[in-house]
Amino acid sequence: MPSNRLRSYRKTLAFRLTLWYAGVFAVSSCVAFLLFYTLITSFFRDRTDQELLAQASEFSTVLASRGLEAVKSLALLEAQAGGVKKVFFRLLSSNGQIFSSSNMSYWQDIDIRNAAIKLLVRDRKNVFETITIPNRKDKVRILHIMIGPGVILQIGQSMETDSRFIDAFKNIFMITMVLLIGLAAGVGWFMARRAVSGVEAVTRTAQEISGGTLDKRVPVGTRGDEIDQLATTFNQMLGRIEILITEIKEMSDNIAHDLKSPITRIRGLAEVTLTTGKEIGEYENMAASTVEECDRLLDMINTMLMITKTESGVHRLDEEQVDMARLVRDACELLEPMAEDRGLSLRCETPETSPLVGDPRMIQRILANLIDNAIKYTPSGGRVTVSLSEIDGSEAIVTVQDTGLGIPPEDLPRVFERFFRCDHSRSEPGTGLGLSLARALARAHQGDVTVTSTLGQGSTFTLTLPRHKRT
Ligand code: ADP
């Protein structure tokens, strides 16, 4: 494997998790081994000590009952029975003089342990020792014990069988541990890869997106774990970004397309005045028209900004308790003169309703847009009716009904789009932004604006607002 690939592997979370997993496993296995090793060696030592003490007690009984000569013969017999390479016996006086022993040819390296004898004579306590004989693998456990007045018994027993068992145990442990650490690393790698694969999917999608494809989504698993939650949140975030980018695109398309006309008109005005106008009055007219066009342009830009801010949630509502009946009456009063000018009757039905929580200035703007449209698109002699009602005290409903031009069925789904205007209404001034703003503001209140219409007979726009926003 090329070295930089190996280096990048070593940086991965999966690699580090595997290392940790195998490391923790190895350390805990070693601790378990050490505990077990200590337990087993102390068990063997205690067992040997018990055997040595039992033999010493037999010697002490024989000495008491049958005398020193019987003890000497017993030492020879016991050494032969146990095996000369297994046990040895020495009978010593209190000053360490040997007066009898078993066959010591195999044990000649073991001298008289003067320090142990001194300790025994002084403290009258049995002295145990473990001795390693040079150039031999096994160890010897030795007991010094007083078996009668002035008679010390030194018994030694080879610990070879126990050492062999412990060595075998060590070897088996080593082999098993190497295999288990390998297995733990394998399992750790598998588990880490499984956990990290979800994060990698998110990273891959993010990379594809930075390459320009916003429609990609991370596949979400069915386990519902943290990785699935991350994928879901990431996808939600992508959805939101996609909407925002589409809105920005639409907005720039709109700017390019719809703001061009007023600017072209302003330019045309200036050009005509420059080429033809010679009188001061003509310049004044041009200036007045330019101001008017600029006002329309500014109004359009402000409305567009308002719609975008409201839809993206940047615009915060200034909420308070709102008396809907009063708001509807105010809107009707405001637009009454316009209705009169156009020869229309404007009726306002406002029974008292429960107050709702909302932004009064924004609700006023929705109402003004709907009533203004109804008046604009209803020919003289027609009727506009604005009525307020409520459903179960939980929703306020305002309907704005007119007997005007109506909207063709194929245009109905499009009237809330930005800059959309029906062909038959182009004779009236307008920007095609009023209904988009009304709907965006209603939705910011968790309400909506909907429409039903019959061409040539009239339209009904319905504003629905909940009394309280759901959190
Ligand atoms: P504007 O009124 O400035 O053109 P709007 O967004 O308010 O823009 O309305 C979009 C279009 O929907 C209007 O141009 C008109 O064609 C249609 N429309 C809106 N309200 C009515 C209505 N009450 N009757 C008939 N057509 C309407």
Short mmCIF file of C-alpha atoms and ligand atoms in Angstrom, two decimals:
data_model
loop_
_atom_site.label_atom_id
_atom_site.label_comp_id
_atom_site.label_asym_id
_atom_site.label_seq_id
_atom_site.Cartn_x
_atom_site.Cartn_y
_atom_site.Cartn_z
CA MET A 1 0.00 0.00 0.00
CA PRO A 2 1.51 3.38 -0.88
CA SER A 3 2.79 5.17 2.21
CA ASN A 4 0.55 8.27 1.95
CA ARG A 5 -2.51 6.04 1.65
CA LEU A 6 -1.40 4.26 4.83
CA ARG A 7 -0.85 7.64 6.47
CA SER A 8 -4.34 8.82 5.56
CA TYR A 9 -5.75 5.50 6.85
CA ARG A 10 -4.03 6.10 10.18
CA LYS A 11 -5.85 9.41 10.49
CA THR A 12 -9.30 7.82 10.10
CA LEU A 13 -11.68 7.54 13.01
CA ALA A 14 -12.26 3.84 12.20
CA PHE A 15 -8.53 3.13 12.51
CA ARG A 16 -8.21 4.96 15.80
CA LEU A 17 -11.35 3.32 17.22
CA THR A 18 -9.99 -0.10 16.25
CA LEU A 19 -6.68 0.70 17.91
CA TRP A 20 -8.44 1.79 21.08
CA TYR A 21 -10.65 -1.26 21.05
CA ALA A 22 -7.72 -3.68 20.61
CA GLY A 23 -5.61 -1.71 23.15
CA VAL A 24 -8.28 -1.71 25.85
CA PHE A 25 -8.86 -5.41 25.20
CA ALA A 26 -5.13 -6.22 25.47
CA VAL A 27 -4.67 -4.22 28.68
CA SER A 28 -7.71 -5.78 30.38
CA SER A 29 -6.58 -9.27 29.31
CA CYS A 30 -3.12 -8.64 30.80
CA VAL A 31 -4.66 -7.45 34.08
CA ALA A 32 -6.86 -10.57 34.17
CA PHE A 33 -3.79 -12.75 33.45
CA LEU A 34 -1.73 -11.15 36.20
CA LEU A 35 -4.53 -11.64 38.72
CA PHE A 36 -5.00 -15.25 37.72
CA TYR A 37 -1.22 -15.85 37.71
CA THR A 38 -0.83 -14.45 41.24
CA LEU A 39 -3.76 -16.52 42.48
CA ILE A 40 -2.55 -19.76 40.94
CA THR A 41 1.08 -19.41 42.12
CA SER A 42 -0.01 -18.60 45.67
CA PHE A 43 -2.40 -21.58 45.56
CA PHE A 44 0.45 -23.94 44.56
CA ARG A 45 2.79 -22.50 47.19
CA ASP A 46 0.19 -22.88 49.96
CA ARG A 47 -0.51 -26.46 48.89
CA THR A 48 3.23 -27.31 48.97
CA ASP A 49 3.54 -25.65 52.39
CA GLN A 50 0.67 -27.78 53.71
CA GLU A 51 2.33 -30.96 52.42
CA LEU A 52 5.68 -29.99 54.00
CA LEU A 53 4.00 -29.24 57.33
CA ALA A 54 2.12 -32.57 57.24
CA GLN A 55 5.38 -34.46 56.69
CA ALA A 56 7.13 -32.51 59.44
CA SER A 57 4.34 -33.37 61.84
CA GLU A 58 4.83 -37.08 61.00
CA PHE A 59 8.57 -36.72 61.78
CA SER A 60 7.80 -34.98 65.03
CA THR A 61 5.42 -37.80 66.11
CA VAL A 62 7.99 -40.49 65.25
CA LEU A 63 10.71 -38.59 67.16
CA ALA A 64 8.53 -38.32 70.23
CA SER A 65 7.43 -41.93 70.18
CA ARG A 66 10.37 -43.86 68.72
CA GLY A 67 13.46 -41.72 69.06
CA LEU A 68 16.07 -40.16 66.77
CA GLU A 69 17.19 -43.35 65.03
CA ALA A 70 13.64 -44.03 63.86
CA VAL A 71 13.47 -40.48 62.48
CA LYS A 72 16.72 -41.01 60.53
CA SER A 73 15.35 -44.18 58.92
CA LEU A 74 12.06 -42.43 58.21
CA ALA A 75 13.93 -39.64 56.38
CA LEU A 76 15.65 -42.21 54.12
CA LEU A 77 12.41 -44.06 53.49
CA GLU A 78 10.38 -40.94 52.74
CA ALA A 79 13.04 -39.60 50.35
CA GLN A 80 13.05 -42.90 48.46
CA ALA A 81 9.27 -43.08 48.36
CA GLY A 82 8.88 -39.46 47.17
CA GLY A 83 11.79 -39.70 44.70
CA VAL A 84 15.32 -38.41 45.32
CA LYS A 85 14.83 -35.61 42.78
CA LYS A 86 11.56 -34.62 44.42
CA VAL A 87 12.23 -34.32 48.14
CA PHE A 88 15.12 -34.24 50.57
CA PHE A 89 15.40 -34.26 54.37
CA ARG A 90 18.12 -33.03 56.65
CA LEU A 91 18.29 -33.37 60.41
CA LEU A 92 20.27 -30.62 62.07
CA SER A 93 21.19 -29.58 65.56
CA SER A 94 20.33 -26.10 66.86
CA ASN A 95 23.76 -24.80 65.83
CA GLY A 96 23.33 -26.05 62.26
CA GLN A 97 25.36 -29.31 62.44
CA ILE A 98 24.01 -32.03 60.13
CA PHE A 99 23.60 -35.31 61.89
CA SER A 100 21.58 -37.13 59.26
CA SER A 101 20.15 -36.56 55.74
CA SER A 102 18.55 -38.33 52.80
CA ASN A 103 20.45 -38.81 49.54
CA MET A 104 21.64 -35.25 48.74
CA SER A 105 23.53 -35.93 45.48
CA TYR A 106 20.84 -34.12 43.44
CA TRP A 107 20.53 -31.30 46.03
CA GLN A 108 24.21 -30.68 46.75
CA ASP A 109 23.88 -27.01 45.77
CA ILE A 110 21.55 -26.43 48.69
CA ASP A 111 23.63 -25.60 51.70
CA ILE A 112 22.63 -25.23 55.28
CA ARG A 113 20.57 -22.09 55.56
CA ASN A 114 22.17 -20.51 58.63
CA ALA A 115 20.00 -17.40 58.56
CA ALA A 116 16.84 -19.51 58.54
CA ILE A 117 18.12 -21.69 61.40
CA LYS A 118 18.95 -18.59 63.48
CA LEU A 119 15.49 -17.18 62.86
CA LEU A 120 13.86 -20.47 63.80
CA VAL A 121 15.89 -20.80 67.03
CA ARG A 122 15.23 -17.20 67.98
CA ASP A 123 11.53 -16.87 67.13
CA ARG A 124 10.45 -20.54 67.41
CA LYS A 125 8.47 -20.03 64.23
CA ASN A 126 8.64 -22.28 61.16
CA VAL A 127 10.69 -20.73 58.34
CA PHE A 128 9.68 -21.25 54.70
CA GLU A 129 11.93 -20.32 51.75
CA THR A 130 11.75 -20.64 47.98
CA ILE A 131 15.14 -21.17 46.37
CA THR A 132 16.16 -21.12 42.72
CA ILE A 133 19.02 -23.53 42.05
CA PRO A 134 21.54 -22.12 39.53
CA ASN A 135 21.29 -23.70 36.03
CA ARG A 136 18.04 -25.43 36.88
CA LYS A 137 14.59 -24.30 35.81
CA ASP A 138 12.58 -25.57 38.77
CA LYS A 139 12.43 -24.00 42.17
CA VAL A 140 12.56 -25.64 45.60
CA ARG A 141 10.37 -24.90 48.57
CA ILE A 142 12.14 -25.46 51.86
CA LEU A 143 10.75 -25.69 55.40
CA HIS A 144 12.85 -25.35 58.55
CA ILE A 145 11.01 -26.67 61.60
CA MET A 146 11.86 -27.74 65.13
CA ILE A 147 10.55 -31.33 65.54
CA GLY A 148 11.95 -31.96 69.00
CA PRO A 149 14.28 -30.42 71.59
CA GLY A 150 17.47 -29.45 69.69
CA VAL A 151 16.38 -31.28 66.51
CA ILE A 152 15.71 -29.19 63.39
CA LEU A 153 14.23 -30.72 60.28
CA GLN A 154 15.00 -29.15 56.87
CA ILE A 155 12.61 -30.49 54.23
CA GLY A 156 12.82 -29.46 50.59
CA GLN A 157 10.36 -30.22 47.85
CA SER A 158 10.84 -29.59 44.13
CA MET A 159 8.18 -27.31 42.57
CA GLU A 160 8.86 -28.64 39.08
CA THR A 161 5.36 -30.01 38.38
CA ASP A 162 3.76 -26.74 39.44
CA SER A 163 6.24 -24.72 37.34
CA ARG A 164 5.50 -26.87 34.31
CA PHE A 165 1.78 -26.28 34.81
CA ILE A 166 2.30 -22.51 35.17
CA ASP A 167 4.56 -22.41 32.08
CA ALA A 168 1.94 -24.27 30.04
CA PHE A 169 -0.67 -21.83 31.32
CA LYS A 170 1.53 -18.87 30.27
CA ASN A 171 2.03 -20.29 26.77
CA ILE A 172 -1.67 -21.03 26.27
CA PHE A 173 -2.51 -17.54 27.52
CA MET A 174 -0.04 -15.89 25.11
CA ILE A 175 -1.35 -17.77 22.07
CA THR A 176 -4.99 -17.17 23.05
CA MET A 177 -4.31 -13.50 23.70
CA VAL A 178 -2.64 -12.94 20.32
CA LEU A 179 -5.61 -14.64 18.61
CA LEU A 180 -8.15 -12.72 20.68
CA ILE A 181 -6.44 -9.34 20.11
CA GLY A 182 -6.49 -10.12 16.36
CA LEU A 183 -10.18 -11.02 16.61
CA ALA A 184 -10.91 -7.91 18.73
CA ALA A 185 -9.15 -5.70 16.16
CA GLY A 186 -11.19 -7.36 13.38
CA VAL A 187 -14.50 -6.95 15.23
CA GLY A 188 -13.52 -3.40 16.27
CA TRP A 189 -12.67 -2.50 12.66
CA PHE A 190 -15.98 -3.96 11.43
CA MET A 191 -18.00 -2.09 14.08
CA ALA A 192 -16.13 1.18 13.59
CA ARG A 193 -16.55 0.95 9.79
CA ARG A 194 -20.27 0.29 10.23
CA ALA A 195 -20.67 3.32 12.51
CA VAL A 196 -18.50 5.59 10.41
CA SER A 197 -20.00 4.56 7.04
CA GLY A 198 -23.04 6.81 7.80
CA VAL A 199 -20.75 9.80 8.43
CA GLU A 200 -18.90 8.99 5.20
CA ALA A 201 -22.21 8.98 3.29
CA VAL A 202 -22.92 12.48 4.68
CA THR A 203 -19.40 13.60 3.69
CA ARG A 204 -19.77 12.13 0.17
CA THR A 205 -23.09 13.91 -0.33
CA ALA A 206 -21.62 17.17 0.99
CA GLN A 207 -18.75 16.78 -1.50
CA GLU A 208 -21.17 16.11 -4.38
CA ILE A 209 -23.16 19.16 -3.33
CA SER A 210 -20.08 21.36 -3.27
CA GLY A 211 -19.65 20.12 -6.86
CA GLY A 212 -22.97 21.83 -7.66
CA THR A 213 -25.73 19.18 -7.32
CA LEU A 214 -28.14 20.39 -4.67
CA ASP A 215 -30.75 17.70 -5.32
CA LYS A 216 -28.63 14.93 -3.72
CA ARG A 217 -29.73 13.43 -0.39
CA VAL A 218 -28.02 11.16 2.13
CA PRO A 219 -29.66 7.71 2.31
CA VAL A 220 -31.32 7.39 5.74
CA GLY A 221 -31.14 3.96 7.44
CA THR A 222 -33.91 2.34 9.43
CA ARG A 223 -32.06 1.95 12.71
CA GLY A 224 -32.98 5.41 14.01
CA ASP A 225 -29.54 5.78 15.63
CA GLU A 226 -27.39 8.93 15.85
CA ILE A 227 -26.12 8.45 12.28
CA ASP A 228 -29.69 8.21 10.93
CA GLN A 229 -30.58 11.34 12.91
CA LEU A 230 -27.54 13.12 11.47
CA ALA A 231 -28.56 12.05 7.94
CA THR A 232 -32.16 13.23 8.49
CA THR A 233 -31.03 16.60 9.90
CA PHE A 234 -28.52 16.99 7.08
CA ASN A 235 -31.23 16.23 4.48
CA GLN A 236 -33.60 18.73 6.14
CA MET A 237 -30.88 21.35 6.05
CA LEU A 238 -30.28 20.57 2.36
CA GLY A 239 -34.00 20.91 1.64
CA ARG A 240 -34.01 24.31 3.31
CA ILE A 241 -30.88 25.44 1.42
CA GLU A 242 -32.41 24.22 -1.85
CA ILE A 243 -35.57 26.26 -1.22
CA LEU A 244 -33.53 29.34 -0.33
CA ILE A 245 -31.34 28.99 -3.42
CA THR A 246 -34.40 28.50 -5.65
CA GLU A 247 -35.91 31.61 -4.08
CA ILE A 248 -32.74 33.60 -4.66
CA LYS A 249 -32.71 32.37 -8.28
CA GLU A 250 -36.36 33.29 -8.77
CA MET A 251 -35.72 36.63 -7.19
CA SER A 252 -32.81 37.41 -9.50
CA ASP A 253 -34.86 36.21 -12.51
CA ASN A 254 -37.67 38.51 -11.36
CA ILE A 255 -35.31 41.42 -10.92
CA ALA A 256 -33.82 40.84 -14.35
CA HIS A 257 -37.23 40.47 -15.99
CA ASP A 258 -39.69 42.68 -14.12
CA LEU A 259 -37.58 45.55 -12.87
CA LYS A 260 -36.23 46.09 -16.35
CA SER A 261 -39.54 47.53 -17.65
CA PRO A 262 -39.85 50.49 -15.20
CA ILE A 263 -36.17 51.33 -15.65
CA THR A 264 -36.59 51.21 -19.43
CA ARG A 265 -39.62 53.49 -19.06
CA ILE A 266 -37.64 56.00 -16.94
CA ARG A 267 -34.84 55.94 -19.52
CA GLY A 268 -37.34 56.41 -22.36
CA LEU A 269 -38.87 59.42 -20.61
CA ALA A 270 -35.50 61.05 -20.14
CA GLU A 271 -34.50 60.32 -23.73
CA VAL A 272 -37.70 61.75 -25.20
CA THR A 273 -37.39 64.90 -23.06
CA LEU A 274 -33.76 65.32 -24.06
CA THR A 275 -34.46 64.99 -27.77
CA THR A 276 -37.77 66.83 -28.01
CA GLY A 277 -38.38 68.95 -24.92
CA LYS A 278 -37.37 72.54 -25.14
CA GLU A 279 -39.74 74.09 -22.57
CA ILE A 280 -39.29 74.16 -18.82
CA GLY A 281 -42.81 72.71 -18.45
CA GLU A 282 -41.75 69.60 -20.39
CA TYR A 283 -38.78 69.11 -18.08
CA GLU A 284 -41.07 69.47 -15.07
CA ASN A 285 -43.42 66.83 -16.47
CA MET A 286 -40.48 64.51 -17.11
CA ALA A 287 -39.21 64.99 -13.55
CA ALA A 288 -42.68 64.30 -12.09
CA SER A 289 -43.05 61.11 -14.18
CA THR A 290 -39.56 59.98 -13.19
CA VAL A 291 -40.39 60.45 -9.50
CA GLU A 292 -43.62 58.47 -9.99
CA GLU A 293 -41.81 55.62 -11.78
CA CYS A 294 -39.05 55.61 -9.16
CA ASP A 295 -41.68 55.39 -6.38
CA ARG A 296 -43.27 52.41 -8.14
CA LEU A 297 -39.86 50.79 -8.52
CA LEU A 298 -38.98 51.35 -4.87
CA ASP A 299 -42.36 50.00 -3.81
CA MET A 300 -41.77 46.89 -5.93
CA ILE A 301 -38.27 46.31 -4.54
CA ASN A 302 -39.50 46.79 -0.95
CA THR A 303 -42.39 44.38 -1.49
CA MET A 304 -40.06 41.79 -3.02
CA LEU A 305 -37.67 42.09 -0.09
CA MET A 306 -40.58 41.80 2.33
CA ILE A 307 -41.83 38.60 0.64
CA THR A 308 -38.37 37.00 0.65
CA LYS A 309 -37.70 37.95 4.26
CA THR A 310 -41.12 36.69 5.37
CA GLU A 311 -40.83 33.39 3.49
CA SER A 312 -37.31 32.71 4.74
CA GLY A 313 -38.33 33.53 8.33
CA VAL A 314 -35.88 36.45 8.59
CA HIS A 315 -38.70 38.95 9.09
CA ARG A 316 -39.93 38.67 12.69
CA LEU A 317 -43.57 39.36 13.41
CA ASP A 318 -44.35 42.00 16.00
CA GLU A 319 -47.05 40.00 17.76
CA GLU A 320 -49.74 41.20 20.15
CA GLN A 321 -53.45 40.64 20.93
CA VAL A 322 -55.37 41.66 17.80
CA ASP A 323 -59.02 42.66 17.58
CA MET A 324 -59.86 41.35 14.11
CA ALA A 325 -63.26 43.12 13.87
CA ARG A 326 -61.55 46.47 14.37
CA LEU A 327 -58.81 45.68 11.82
CA VAL A 328 -61.36 44.64 9.17
CA ARG A 329 -63.47 47.79 9.83
CA ASP A 330 -60.35 50.01 9.60
CA ALA A 331 -59.34 48.42 6.27
CA CYS A 332 -62.86 48.92 4.86
CA GLU A 333 -62.94 52.54 6.03
CA LEU A 334 -59.56 53.16 4.41
CA LEU A 335 -60.63 51.79 1.04
CA GLU A 336 -64.24 53.05 1.11
CA PRO A 337 -63.33 56.27 -0.84
CA MET A 338 -61.65 54.20 -3.58
CA ALA A 339 -64.74 51.96 -3.88
CA GLU A 340 -66.96 55.06 -4.07
CA ASP A 341 -64.78 56.58 -6.81
CA ARG A 342 -65.21 53.44 -8.84
CA GLY A 343 -68.96 53.29 -8.31
CA LEU A 344 -68.88 50.13 -6.17
CA SER A 345 -70.65 49.25 -2.98
CA LEU A 346 -68.31 48.04 -0.22
CA ARG A 347 -70.02 46.07 2.56
CA CYS A 348 -68.29 45.17 5.79
CA GLU A 349 -69.73 42.46 8.11
CA THR A 350 -67.78 42.34 11.34
CA PRO A 351 -69.37 40.53 14.28
CA GLU A 352 -67.28 40.63 17.47
CA THR A 353 -64.79 37.72 17.59
CA SER A 354 -62.26 36.54 20.12
CA PRO A 355 -58.93 38.35 19.86
CA LEU A 356 -56.03 36.54 18.23
CA VAL A 357 -52.25 36.76 18.55
CA GLY A 358 -50.64 38.34 15.48
CA ASP A 359 -48.87 41.30 13.96
CA PRO A 360 -51.64 43.93 13.40
CA ARG A 361 -49.64 45.90 10.82
CA MET A 362 -49.02 42.80 8.72
CA ILE A 363 -52.63 41.57 8.99
CA GLN A 364 -53.74 45.07 7.96
CA ARG A 365 -51.48 44.75 4.91
CA ILE A 366 -53.04 41.39 3.91
CA LEU A 367 -56.57 42.84 4.24
CA ALA A 368 -55.69 45.98 2.29
CA ASN A 369 -54.22 43.91 -0.57
CA LEU A 370 -57.26 41.64 -0.83
CA ILE A 371 -59.84 44.48 -0.64
CA ASP A 372 -57.79 46.69 -2.98
CA ASN A 373 -57.71 43.85 -5.57
CA ALA A 374 -61.46 43.22 -5.22
CA ILE A 375 -62.14 46.91 -5.89
CA LYS A 376 -59.58 47.11 -8.72
CA TYR A 377 -60.89 44.07 -10.59
CA THR A 378 -64.64 44.76 -10.19
CA PRO A 379 -66.30 47.01 -12.77
CA SER A 380 -68.44 49.94 -11.73
CA GLY A 381 -71.84 48.99 -10.28
CA GLY A 382 -70.46 45.82 -8.71
CA ARG A 383 -70.31 44.83 -5.05
CA VAL A 384 -67.50 43.93 -2.68
CA THR A 385 -68.35 42.20 0.61
CA VAL A 386 -65.86 41.74 3.41
CA SER A 387 -67.03 39.45 6.23
CA LEU A 388 -65.44 38.19 9.38
CA SER A 389 -66.32 34.94 11.17
CA GLU A 390 -64.61 32.42 13.41
CA ILE A 391 -64.42 28.61 13.67
CA ASP A 392 -64.71 27.07 17.16
CA GLY A 393 -63.00 30.14 18.58
CA SER A 394 -59.72 28.74 17.23
CA GLU A 395 -59.53 30.40 13.79
CA ALA A 396 -60.57 33.75 12.40
CA ILE A 397 -61.85 33.75 8.80
CA VAL A 398 -62.07 36.84 6.61
CA THR A 399 -63.68 36.47 3.17
CA VAL A 400 -63.39 39.19 0.51
CA GLN A 401 -66.01 38.52 -2.11
CA ASP A 402 -66.51 40.53 -5.28
CA THR A 403 -68.79 40.48 -8.31
CA GLY A 404 -65.92 41.39 -10.65
CA LEU A 405 -63.97 39.96 -13.58
CA GLY A 406 -63.19 36.66 -11.95
CA ILE A 407 -60.09 34.60 -12.71
CA PRO A 408 -59.78 32.03 -15.53
CA PRO A 409 -59.49 28.46 -14.10
CA GLU A 410 -56.05 27.93 -15.70
CA ASP A 411 -54.74 31.08 -13.92
CA LEU A 412 -56.14 30.23 -10.49
CA PRO A 413 -53.14 28.15 -9.30
CA ARG A 414 -50.75 30.91 -10.44
CA VAL A 415 -52.24 34.07 -8.94
CA PHE A 416 -50.09 33.70 -5.78
CA GLU A 417 -46.86 33.50 -7.81
CA ARG A 418 -44.60 36.53 -7.79
CA PHE A 419 -45.24 38.96 -10.66
CA PHE A 420 -48.05 36.86 -12.11
CA ARG A 421 -50.90 38.94 -13.55
CA CYS A 422 -53.91 37.64 -15.49
CA ASP A 423 -54.11 38.95 -19.04
CA HIS A 424 -57.50 40.60 -18.57
CA SER A 425 -56.28 42.66 -15.61
CA ARG A 426 -53.31 44.31 -17.29
CA SER A 427 -55.26 47.51 -17.88
CA GLU A 428 -55.23 48.08 -14.10
CA PRO A 429 -52.04 49.29 -12.41
CA GLY A 430 -50.28 46.61 -10.38
CA THR A 431 -47.06 44.72 -9.82
CA GLY A 432 -48.28 41.15 -9.45
CA LEU A 433 -46.73 41.01 -5.95
CA GLY A 434 -49.73 41.78 -3.71
CA LEU A 435 -51.11 38.25 -3.41
CA SER A 436 -47.62 36.70 -2.96
CA LEU A 437 -47.02 39.04 -0.04
CA ALA A 438 -50.51 38.40 1.41
CA ARG A 439 -49.97 34.63 1.34
CA ALA A 440 -46.40 34.85 2.74
CA LEU A 441 -47.63 37.01 5.65
CA ALA A 442 -50.62 34.72 6.32
CA ARG A 443 -48.34 31.66 6.35
CA ALA A 444 -45.91 33.41 8.71
CA HIS A 445 -48.93 33.55 11.08
CA GLN A 446 -49.50 29.81 10.36
CA GLY A 447 -52.62 30.77 8.42
CA ASP A 448 -53.26 30.94 4.66
CA VAL A 449 -54.97 32.79 1.83
CA THR A 450 -57.00 30.74 -0.68
CA VAL A 451 -59.17 31.67 -3.65
CA THR A 452 -62.23 30.44 -5.52
CA SER A 453 -63.43 32.24 -8.63
CA THR A 454 -65.77 32.04 -11.60
CA LEU A 455 -64.73 33.91 -14.71
CA GLY A 456 -67.07 36.82 -15.40
CA GLN A 457 -68.93 36.41 -12.09
CA GLY A 458 -66.47 37.24 -9.37
CA SER A 459 -63.92 35.89 -6.89
CA THR A 460 -63.76 35.06 -3.21
CA PHE A 461 -60.46 35.31 -1.36
CA THR A 462 -60.39 33.70 2.10
CA LEU A 463 -57.90 34.60 4.79
CA THR A 464 -57.59 32.08 7.64
CA LEU A 465 -55.64 32.93 10.79
CA PRO A 466 -55.28 30.74 13.89
CA ARG A 467 -55.92 32.40 17.24
CA HIS A 468 -52.61 31.10 18.56
CA LYS A 469 -49.59 29.87 16.66
CA ARG A 470 -48.66 26.23 17.25
CA THR A 471 -45.09 25.91 18.59
P1 ADP B 1 -51.61 43.01 -8.80
O1 ADP B 1 -52.99 43.23 -8.30
O2 ADP B 1 -50.67 44.05 -8.37
O3 ADP B 1 -51.55 42.74 -10.24
P2 ADP B 1 -51.69 40.67 -7.15
O4 ADP B 1 -50.62 39.75 -6.73
O5 ADP B 1 -52.44 41.35 -6.08
O6 ADP B 1 -51.04 41.67 -8.14
O7 ADP B 1 -52.69 39.84 -8.02
C1 ADP B 1 -52.20 39.00 -9.03
C2 ADP B 1 -53.20 38.88 -10.12
O8 ADP B 1 -54.34 38.11 -9.68
C3 ADP B 1 -53.78 40.18 -10.55
O9 ADP B 1 -52.96 40.79 -11.52
C4 ADP B 1 -55.12 39.77 -11.12
O10 ADP B 1 -54.93 39.30 -12.44
C5 ADP B 1 -55.50 38.58 -10.28
N1 ADP B 1 -56.46 39.00 -9.22
C6 ADP B 1 -56.18 39.27 -7.96
N2 ADP B 1 -57.29 39.59 -7.25
C7 ADP B 1 -58.31 39.51 -8.12
C8 ADP B 1 -59.71 39.69 -8.01
N3 ADP B 1 -60.30 40.03 -6.85
N4 ADP B 1 -60.48 39.51 -9.13
C9 ADP B 1 -59.88 39.15 -10.28
N5 ADP B 1 -58.57 38.94 -10.45
C10 ADP B 1 -57.77 39.13 -9.38
#
